[in-house]
C-alpha cells in the first residue's frame, strides 16, 4: 500500500468497551472520536470485517482538503487493539501513515496535546498492540493525563474516571484534541504540531 494523498484516513480512538470504562482516563481516545462522529453527524455501527465500531464520512473544508475518513473504536479491549485496527486498515485500504491513534499519555501534563508520527509505545498497551500488528509508522495524537499521584499504581490511575477538577477542563480538552485531528488530516502533521503541540 502506498501513501497516496487521496487515500482515506483511519482515526482510531483507543479505549476499553463497556459503560464501566466510559469515563476512565484510559478512554479519552473514545471521547475524542465520539465528538468527531458528532461533528460529522454520523453514528457508530458495528464493522463488518473487524471487532470495532466505525463511522465513515468526510472531514475538512469543501475542496481539495476534504478527506474520506473512517472513525473507529476497537471493541477488543485496549491491549488487543492491533488486531481490529489492522483489519480495518486492510479492509479500507488505508496506508499505515494515514492511521491516527488518539490515546491517553502519562508522561504529558493533563490537558496537554502532542502530535507525532512513529516512535515508541512508552508502555501504552494499545500502542504496543498496534505497533506489533503493523509497524510504528502511524500518527499519534497524545492526550496528556499526567502521572498518578503518590504511590497509586499506573493501572489503577488510568482505569479511574477523571477527577472533579479535571472534568472542569475535560470538554475543552476533548474539543481541542478533535480540532487537532481535523487539522492533521486536512493540513498535515507539521501544521497540526505548530498549532496544537504545547
PDB file of C-alpha atoms in Angstrom:
ATOM      1  CA  UNK A   1       0.000   0.000   0.000  1.00  0.00           C
ATOM      2  CA  UNK A   2       1.465   3.334  -0.987  1.00  0.00           C
ATOM      3  CA  UNK A   3       0.964   6.565   0.867  1.00  0.00           C
ATOM      4  CA  UNK A   4      -1.422   8.221  -1.545  1.00  0.00           C
ATOM      5  CA  UNK A   5      -2.567  11.796  -0.833  1.00  0.00           C
ATOM      6  CA  UNK A   6      -6.127  10.812  -1.787  1.00  0.00           C
ATOM      7  CA  UNK A   7      -6.206   7.624   0.295  1.00  0.00           C
ATOM      8  CA  UNK A   8      -8.667   7.520   3.203  1.00  0.00           C
ATOM      9  CA  UNK A   9      -7.649   8.157   6.822  1.00  0.00           C
ATOM     10  CA  UNK A  10      -8.380   5.814   9.717  1.00  0.00           C
ATOM     11  CA  UNK A  11      -8.805   7.675  13.022  1.00  0.00           C
ATOM     12  CA  UNK A  12      -8.683   5.218  15.918  1.00  0.00           C
ATOM     13  CA  UNK A  13      -9.743   6.193  19.411  1.00  0.00           C
ATOM     14  CA  UNK A  14      -8.130   3.848  21.922  1.00  0.00           C
ATOM     15  CA  UNK A  15     -10.117   2.736  24.953  1.00  0.00           C
ATOM     16  CA  UNK A  16     -11.990  -0.131  26.574  1.00  0.00           C
ATOM     17  CA  UNK A  17     -15.564  -1.067  25.591  1.00  0.00           C
ATOM     18  CA  UNK A  18     -18.375  -1.060  28.133  1.00  0.00           C
ATOM     19  CA  UNK A  19     -20.144   1.540  30.277  1.00  0.00           C
ATOM     20  CA  UNK A  20     -17.941   0.860  33.328  1.00  0.00           C
ATOM     21  CA  UNK A  21     -14.922   2.212  31.413  1.00  0.00           C
ATOM     22  CA  UNK A  22     -16.626   5.056  29.544  1.00  0.00           C
ATOM     23  CA  UNK A  23     -15.395   7.949  31.725  1.00  0.00           C
ATOM     24  CA  UNK A  24     -11.932   6.499  32.537  1.00  0.00           C
ATOM     25  CA  UNK A  25      -8.747   8.409  31.744  1.00  0.00           C
ATOM     26  CA  UNK A  26      -7.735   5.466  29.525  1.00  0.00           C
ATOM     27  CA  UNK A  27     -10.800   6.139  27.346  1.00  0.00           C
ATOM     28  CA  UNK A  28     -10.051   9.677  26.235  1.00  0.00           C
ATOM     29  CA  UNK A  29      -9.422   8.322  22.724  1.00  0.00           C
ATOM     30  CA  UNK A  30     -13.040   7.088  22.593  1.00  0.00           C
ATOM     31  CA  UNK A  31     -14.243  10.503  23.829  1.00  0.00           C
ATOM     32  CA  UNK A  32     -12.389  12.304  21.025  1.00  0.00           C
ATOM     33  CA  UNK A  33     -13.680  10.071  18.210  1.00  0.00           C
ATOM     34  CA  UNK A  34     -17.203  10.281  19.678  1.00  0.00           C
ATOM     35  CA  UNK A  35     -17.002  14.067  19.309  1.00  0.00           C
ATOM     36  CA  UNK A  36     -15.603  13.777  15.762  1.00  0.00           C
ATOM     37  CA  UNK A  37     -18.508  11.461  14.863  1.00  0.00           C
ATOM     38  CA  UNK A  38     -20.935  14.025  16.272  1.00  0.00           C
ATOM     39  CA  UNK A  39     -19.324  16.757  14.145  1.00  0.00           C
ATOM     40  CA  UNK A  40     -19.660  14.535  11.073  1.00  0.00           C
ATOM     41  CA  UNK A  41     -23.281  13.757  12.025  1.00  0.00           C
ATOM     42  CA  UNK A  42     -22.506  10.044  11.986  1.00  0.00           C
ATOM     43  CA  UNK A  43     -23.345   7.259  14.397  1.00  0.00           C
ATOM     44  CA  UNK A  44     -21.130   4.277  15.154  1.00  0.00           C
ATOM     45  CA  UNK A  45     -22.071   0.915  13.644  1.00  0.00           C
ATOM     46  CA  UNK A  46     -20.505  -2.492  14.031  1.00  0.00           C
ATOM     47  CA  UNK A  47     -17.735  -3.010  11.477  1.00  0.00           C
ATOM     48  CA  UNK A  48     -18.253  -5.935   9.100  1.00  0.00           C
ATOM     49  CA  UNK A  49     -14.641  -7.096   8.989  1.00  0.00           C
ATOM     50  CA  UNK A  50     -13.264  -6.210  12.425  1.00  0.00           C
ATOM     51  CA  UNK A  51     -14.076  -6.230  16.127  1.00  0.00           C
ATOM     52  CA  UNK A  52     -14.759  -2.490  16.137  1.00  0.00           C
ATOM     53  CA  UNK A  53     -17.371   0.197  15.756  1.00  0.00           C
ATOM     54  CA  UNK A  54     -16.958   2.590  12.829  1.00  0.00           C
ATOM     55  CA  UNK A  55     -18.315   5.765  11.264  1.00  0.00           C
ATOM     56  CA  UNK A  56     -17.490   6.595   7.644  1.00  0.00           C
ATOM     57  CA  UNK A  57     -17.618  10.162   6.376  1.00  0.00           C
ATOM     58  CA  UNK A  58     -15.720  13.214   5.179  1.00  0.00           C
ATOM     59  CA  UNK A  59     -13.528  15.587   7.166  1.00  0.00           C
ATOM     60  CA  UNK A  60     -12.212  19.028   6.362  1.00  0.00           C
ATOM     61  CA  UNK A  61     -13.395  22.003   4.342  1.00  0.00           C
ATOM     62  CA  UNK A  62     -15.055  21.514   0.953  1.00  0.00           C
ATOM     63  CA  UNK A  63     -12.476  21.268  -1.817  1.00  0.00           C
ATOM     64  CA  UNK A  64      -9.109  19.519  -2.174  1.00  0.00           C
ATOM     65  CA  UNK A  65      -8.514  19.318   1.618  1.00  0.00           C
ATOM     66  CA  UNK A  66     -11.734  17.351   2.137  1.00  0.00           C
ATOM     67  CA  UNK A  67     -10.776  13.800   3.073  1.00  0.00           C
ATOM     68  CA  UNK A  68     -12.559  10.477   3.345  1.00  0.00           C
ATOM     69  CA  UNK A  69     -12.196   9.222   6.926  1.00  0.00           C
ATOM     70  CA  UNK A  70     -13.138   6.189   8.958  1.00  0.00           C
ATOM     71  CA  UNK A  71     -13.513   6.785  12.690  1.00  0.00           C
ATOM     72  CA  UNK A  72     -13.030   3.626  14.745  1.00  0.00           C
ATOM     73  CA  UNK A  73     -13.348   2.352  18.294  1.00  0.00           C
ATOM     74  CA  UNK A  74     -11.827  -1.127  18.734  1.00  0.00           C
ATOM     75  CA  UNK A  75     -14.138  -3.321  20.832  1.00  0.00           C
ATOM     76  CA  UNK A  76     -11.371  -5.751  21.791  1.00  0.00           C
ATOM     77  CA  UNK A  77     -10.051  -4.098  24.971  1.00  0.00           C
ATOM     78  CA  UNK A  78      -7.002  -1.867  24.932  1.00  0.00           C
ATOM     79  CA  UNK A  79      -4.222  -4.458  24.924  1.00  0.00           C
ATOM     80  CA  UNK A  80      -5.655  -6.198  21.823  1.00  0.00           C
ATOM     81  CA  UNK A  81      -6.278  -3.064  19.716  1.00  0.00           C
ATOM     82  CA  UNK A  82      -3.798  -4.067  16.999  1.00  0.00           C
ATOM     83  CA  UNK A  83      -5.971  -6.838  15.509  1.00  0.00           C
ATOM     84  CA  UNK A  84      -9.083  -4.723  14.827  1.00  0.00           C
ATOM     85  CA  UNK A  85      -7.022  -1.720  13.656  1.00  0.00           C
ATOM     86  CA  UNK A  86      -5.036  -3.805  11.164  1.00  0.00           C
ATOM     87  CA  UNK A  87      -8.226  -5.466   9.874  1.00  0.00           C
ATOM     88  CA  UNK A  88      -9.818  -2.040   9.305  1.00  0.00           C
ATOM     89  CA  UNK A  89      -6.654  -0.655   7.687  1.00  0.00           C
ATOM     90  CA  UNK A  90      -6.595  -3.558   5.228  1.00  0.00           C
ATOM     91  CA  UNK A  91     -10.347  -3.541   4.539  1.00  0.00           C
ATOM     92  CA  UNK A  92     -10.469   0.205   3.776  1.00  0.00           C
ATOM     93  CA  UNK A  93      -7.049   0.191   2.002  1.00  0.00           C
ATOM     94  CA  UNK A  94      -5.582   2.841   4.308  1.00  0.00           C
ATOM     95  CA  UNK A  95      -1.807   3.446   4.159  1.00  0.00           C
ATOM     96  CA  UNK A  96      -0.237   2.983   7.616  1.00  0.00           C
ATOM     97  CA  UNK A  97       0.878   6.653   7.534  1.00  0.00           C
ATOM     98  CA  UNK A  98      -2.837   7.601   7.321  1.00  0.00           C
ATOM     99  CA  UNK A  99      -3.671   5.751  10.544  1.00  0.00           C
ATOM    100  CA  UNK A 100      -4.059   8.037  13.587  1.00  0.00           C
ATOM    101  CA  UNK A 101      -4.177   6.669  17.150  1.00  0.00           C
ATOM    102  CA  UNK A 102      -5.799   9.018  19.670  1.00  0.00           C
ATOM    103  CA  UNK A 103      -4.747   7.936  23.157  1.00  0.00           C
ATOM    104  CA  UNK A 104      -4.022   8.881  26.769  1.00  0.00           C
ATOM    105  CA  UNK A 105      -0.400   9.729  27.625  1.00  0.00           C
ATOM    106  CA  UNK A 106       1.002   9.533  31.178  1.00  0.00           C
ATOM    107  CA  UNK A 107       4.214  11.474  30.549  1.00  0.00           C
ATOM    108  CA  UNK A 108       2.453  14.665  29.452  1.00  0.00           C
ATOM    109  CA  UNK A 109       0.664  17.048  31.811  1.00  0.00           C
ATOM    110  CA  UNK A 110      -3.117  16.899  31.926  1.00  0.00           C
ATOM    111  CA  UNK A 111      -4.914  18.737  29.076  1.00  0.00           C
ATOM    112  CA  UNK A 112      -1.712  18.997  27.008  1.00  0.00           C
ATOM    113  CA  UNK A 113      -1.559  17.656  23.444  1.00  0.00           C
ATOM    114  CA  UNK A 114       1.367  16.343  21.402  1.00  0.00           C
ATOM    115  CA  UNK A 115       1.118  15.037  17.841  1.00  0.00           C
ATOM    116  CA  UNK A 116       3.775  12.889  16.205  1.00  0.00           C
ATOM    117  CA  UNK A 117       4.457  10.231  13.596  1.00  0.00           C
ATOM    118  CA  UNK A 118       6.019   6.938  14.702  1.00  0.00           C
ATOM    119  CA  UNK A 119       8.050   6.361  17.845  1.00  0.00           C
ATOM    120  CA  UNK A 120       7.901   4.040  20.850  1.00  0.00           C
ATOM    121  CA  UNK A 121       4.834   2.925  22.789  1.00  0.00           C
ATOM    122  CA  UNK A 122       6.004   4.314  26.173  1.00  0.00           C
ATOM    123  CA  UNK A 123       4.426   1.336  27.952  1.00  0.00           C
ATOM    124  CA  UNK A 124       0.972   2.019  26.469  1.00  0.00           C
ATOM    125  CA  UNK A 125      -0.659  -1.356  25.802  1.00  0.00           C
ATOM    126  CA  UNK A 126      -2.890  -0.093  22.979  1.00  0.00           C
ATOM    127  CA  UNK A 127       0.071   1.356  21.076  1.00  0.00           C
ATOM    128  CA  UNK A 128       2.169  -1.740  21.828  1.00  0.00           C
ATOM    129  CA  UNK A 129      -0.510  -3.926  20.251  1.00  0.00           C
ATOM    130  CA  UNK A 130      -0.891  -1.646  17.202  1.00  0.00           C
ATOM    131  CA  UNK A 131       2.877  -1.429  16.612  1.00  0.00           C
ATOM    132  CA  UNK A 132       3.268  -5.201  16.890  1.00  0.00           C
ATOM    133  CA  UNK A 133       0.469  -5.690  14.354  1.00  0.00           C
ATOM    134  CA  UNK A 134       1.532  -3.123  11.741  1.00  0.00           C
ATOM    135  CA  UNK A 135       4.853  -1.271  12.497  1.00  0.00           C
ATOM    136  CA  UNK A 136       5.197   2.036  14.383  1.00  0.00           C
ATOM    137  CA  UNK A 137       4.806   4.349  11.383  1.00  0.00           C
ATOM    138  CA  UNK A 138       1.355   5.700  12.215  1.00  0.00           C
ATOM    139  CA  UNK A 139       0.367   9.088  13.644  1.00  0.00           C
ATOM    140  CA  UNK A 140      -0.385   9.605  17.325  1.00  0.00           C
ATOM    141  CA  UNK A 141      -2.466  12.294  18.999  1.00  0.00           C
ATOM    142  CA  UNK A 142      -1.175  12.048  22.561  1.00  0.00           C
ATOM    143  CA  UNK A 143      -3.639  13.401  25.130  1.00  0.00           C
ATOM    144  CA  UNK A 144      -1.840  14.168  28.389  1.00  0.00           C
ATOM    145  CA  UNK A 145      -3.352  12.752  31.579  1.00  0.00           C
ATOM    146  CA  UNK A 146      -0.326  13.285  33.867  1.00  0.00           C
ATOM    147  CA  UNK A 147       1.231  10.814  36.306  1.00  0.00           C
ATOM    148  CA  UNK A 148      -0.605   9.048  39.152  1.00  0.00           C
ATOM    149  CA  UNK A 149      -0.458  10.864  42.493  1.00  0.00           C
ATOM    150  CA  UNK A 150       1.577   9.431  45.375  1.00  0.00           C
ATOM    151  CA  UNK A 151       2.037   5.694  45.185  1.00  0.00           C
ATOM    152  CA  UNK A 152      -1.024   4.922  43.095  1.00  0.00           C
ATOM    153  CA  UNK A 153      -0.346   2.211  40.519  1.00  0.00           C
ATOM    154  CA  UNK A 154      -0.464   3.286  36.857  1.00  0.00           C
ATOM    155  CA  UNK A 155      -3.095   0.624  36.048  1.00  0.00           C
ATOM    156  CA  UNK A 156      -5.383   1.940  38.817  1.00  0.00           C
ATOM    157  CA  UNK A 157      -4.864   5.543  37.729  1.00  0.00           C
ATOM    158  CA  UNK A 158      -5.707   5.067  34.022  1.00  0.00           C
ATOM    159  CA  UNK A 159      -8.776   2.964  34.848  1.00  0.00           C
ATOM    160  CA  UNK A 160     -10.221   5.635  37.158  1.00  0.00           C
ATOM    161  CA  UNK A 161     -12.584   8.388  35.995  1.00  0.00           C
ATOM    162  CA  UNK A 162     -11.232  11.908  35.612  1.00  0.00           C
ATOM    163  CA  UNK A 163     -11.287  13.836  38.897  1.00  0.00           C
ATOM    164  CA  UNK A 164     -13.852  16.589  39.509  1.00  0.00           C
ATOM    165  CA  UNK A 165     -11.097  19.196  38.982  1.00  0.00           C
ATOM    166  CA  UNK A 166     -10.037  17.571  35.698  1.00  0.00           C
ATOM    167  CA  UNK A 167     -13.634  17.344  34.499  1.00  0.00           C
ATOM    168  CA  UNK A 168     -13.891  21.152  34.535  1.00  0.00           C
ATOM    169  CA  UNK A 169     -11.437  21.216  31.613  1.00  0.00           C
ATOM    170  CA  UNK A 170     -12.323  17.892  30.006  1.00  0.00           C
ATOM    171  CA  UNK A 171     -14.840  19.154  27.417  1.00  0.00           C
ATOM    172  CA  UNK A 172     -12.383  21.841  26.295  1.00  0.00           C
ATOM    173  CA  UNK A 173      -9.547  19.283  26.143  1.00  0.00           C
ATOM    174  CA  UNK A 174     -11.559  16.758  24.091  1.00  0.00           C
ATOM    175  CA  UNK A 175     -12.721  19.558  21.787  1.00  0.00           C
ATOM    176  CA  UNK A 176      -9.142  20.720  21.222  1.00  0.00           C
ATOM    177  CA  UNK A 177      -7.945  17.163  20.576  1.00  0.00           C
ATOM    178  CA  UNK A 178     -10.717  16.720  17.980  1.00  0.00           C
ATOM    179  CA  UNK A 179      -9.651  20.016  16.352  1.00  0.00           C
ATOM    180  CA  UNK A 180      -6.056  18.752  16.175  1.00  0.00           C
ATOM    181  CA  UNK A 181      -7.162  15.558  14.381  1.00  0.00           C
ATOM    182  CA  UNK A 182      -9.091  17.610  11.808  1.00  0.00           C
ATOM    183  CA  UNK A 183      -6.050  19.844  11.289  1.00  0.00           C
ATOM    184  CA  UNK A 184      -3.733  16.832  10.905  1.00  0.00           C
ATOM    185  CA  UNK A 185      -5.952  15.236   8.255  1.00  0.00           C
ATOM    186  CA  UNK A 186      -6.615  18.443   6.291  1.00  0.00           C
ATOM    187  CA  UNK A 187      -3.293  20.279   6.608  1.00  0.00           C
ATOM    188  CA  UNK A 188      -0.644  17.727   7.626  1.00  0.00           C
ATOM    189  CA  UNK A 189       1.455  16.938  10.680  1.00  0.00           C
ATOM    190  CA  UNK A 190       3.728  19.992  10.689  1.00  0.00           C
ATOM    191  CA  UNK A 191       0.820  22.441  10.629  1.00  0.00           C
ATOM    192  CA  UNK A 192      -1.050  20.478  13.314  1.00  0.00           C
ATOM    193  CA  UNK A 193       2.044  20.315  15.541  1.00  0.00           C
ATOM    194  CA  UNK A 194       2.680  24.049  15.341  1.00  0.00           C
ATOM    195  CA  UNK A 195      -0.972  24.798  16.100  1.00  0.00           C
ATOM    196  CA  UNK A 196      -1.632  22.243  18.864  1.00  0.00           C
ATOM    197  CA  UNK A 197       1.584  20.912  20.437  1.00  0.00           C
ATOM    198  CA  UNK A 198       2.103  22.539  23.810  1.00  0.00           C
TER     199      UNK A 198
END
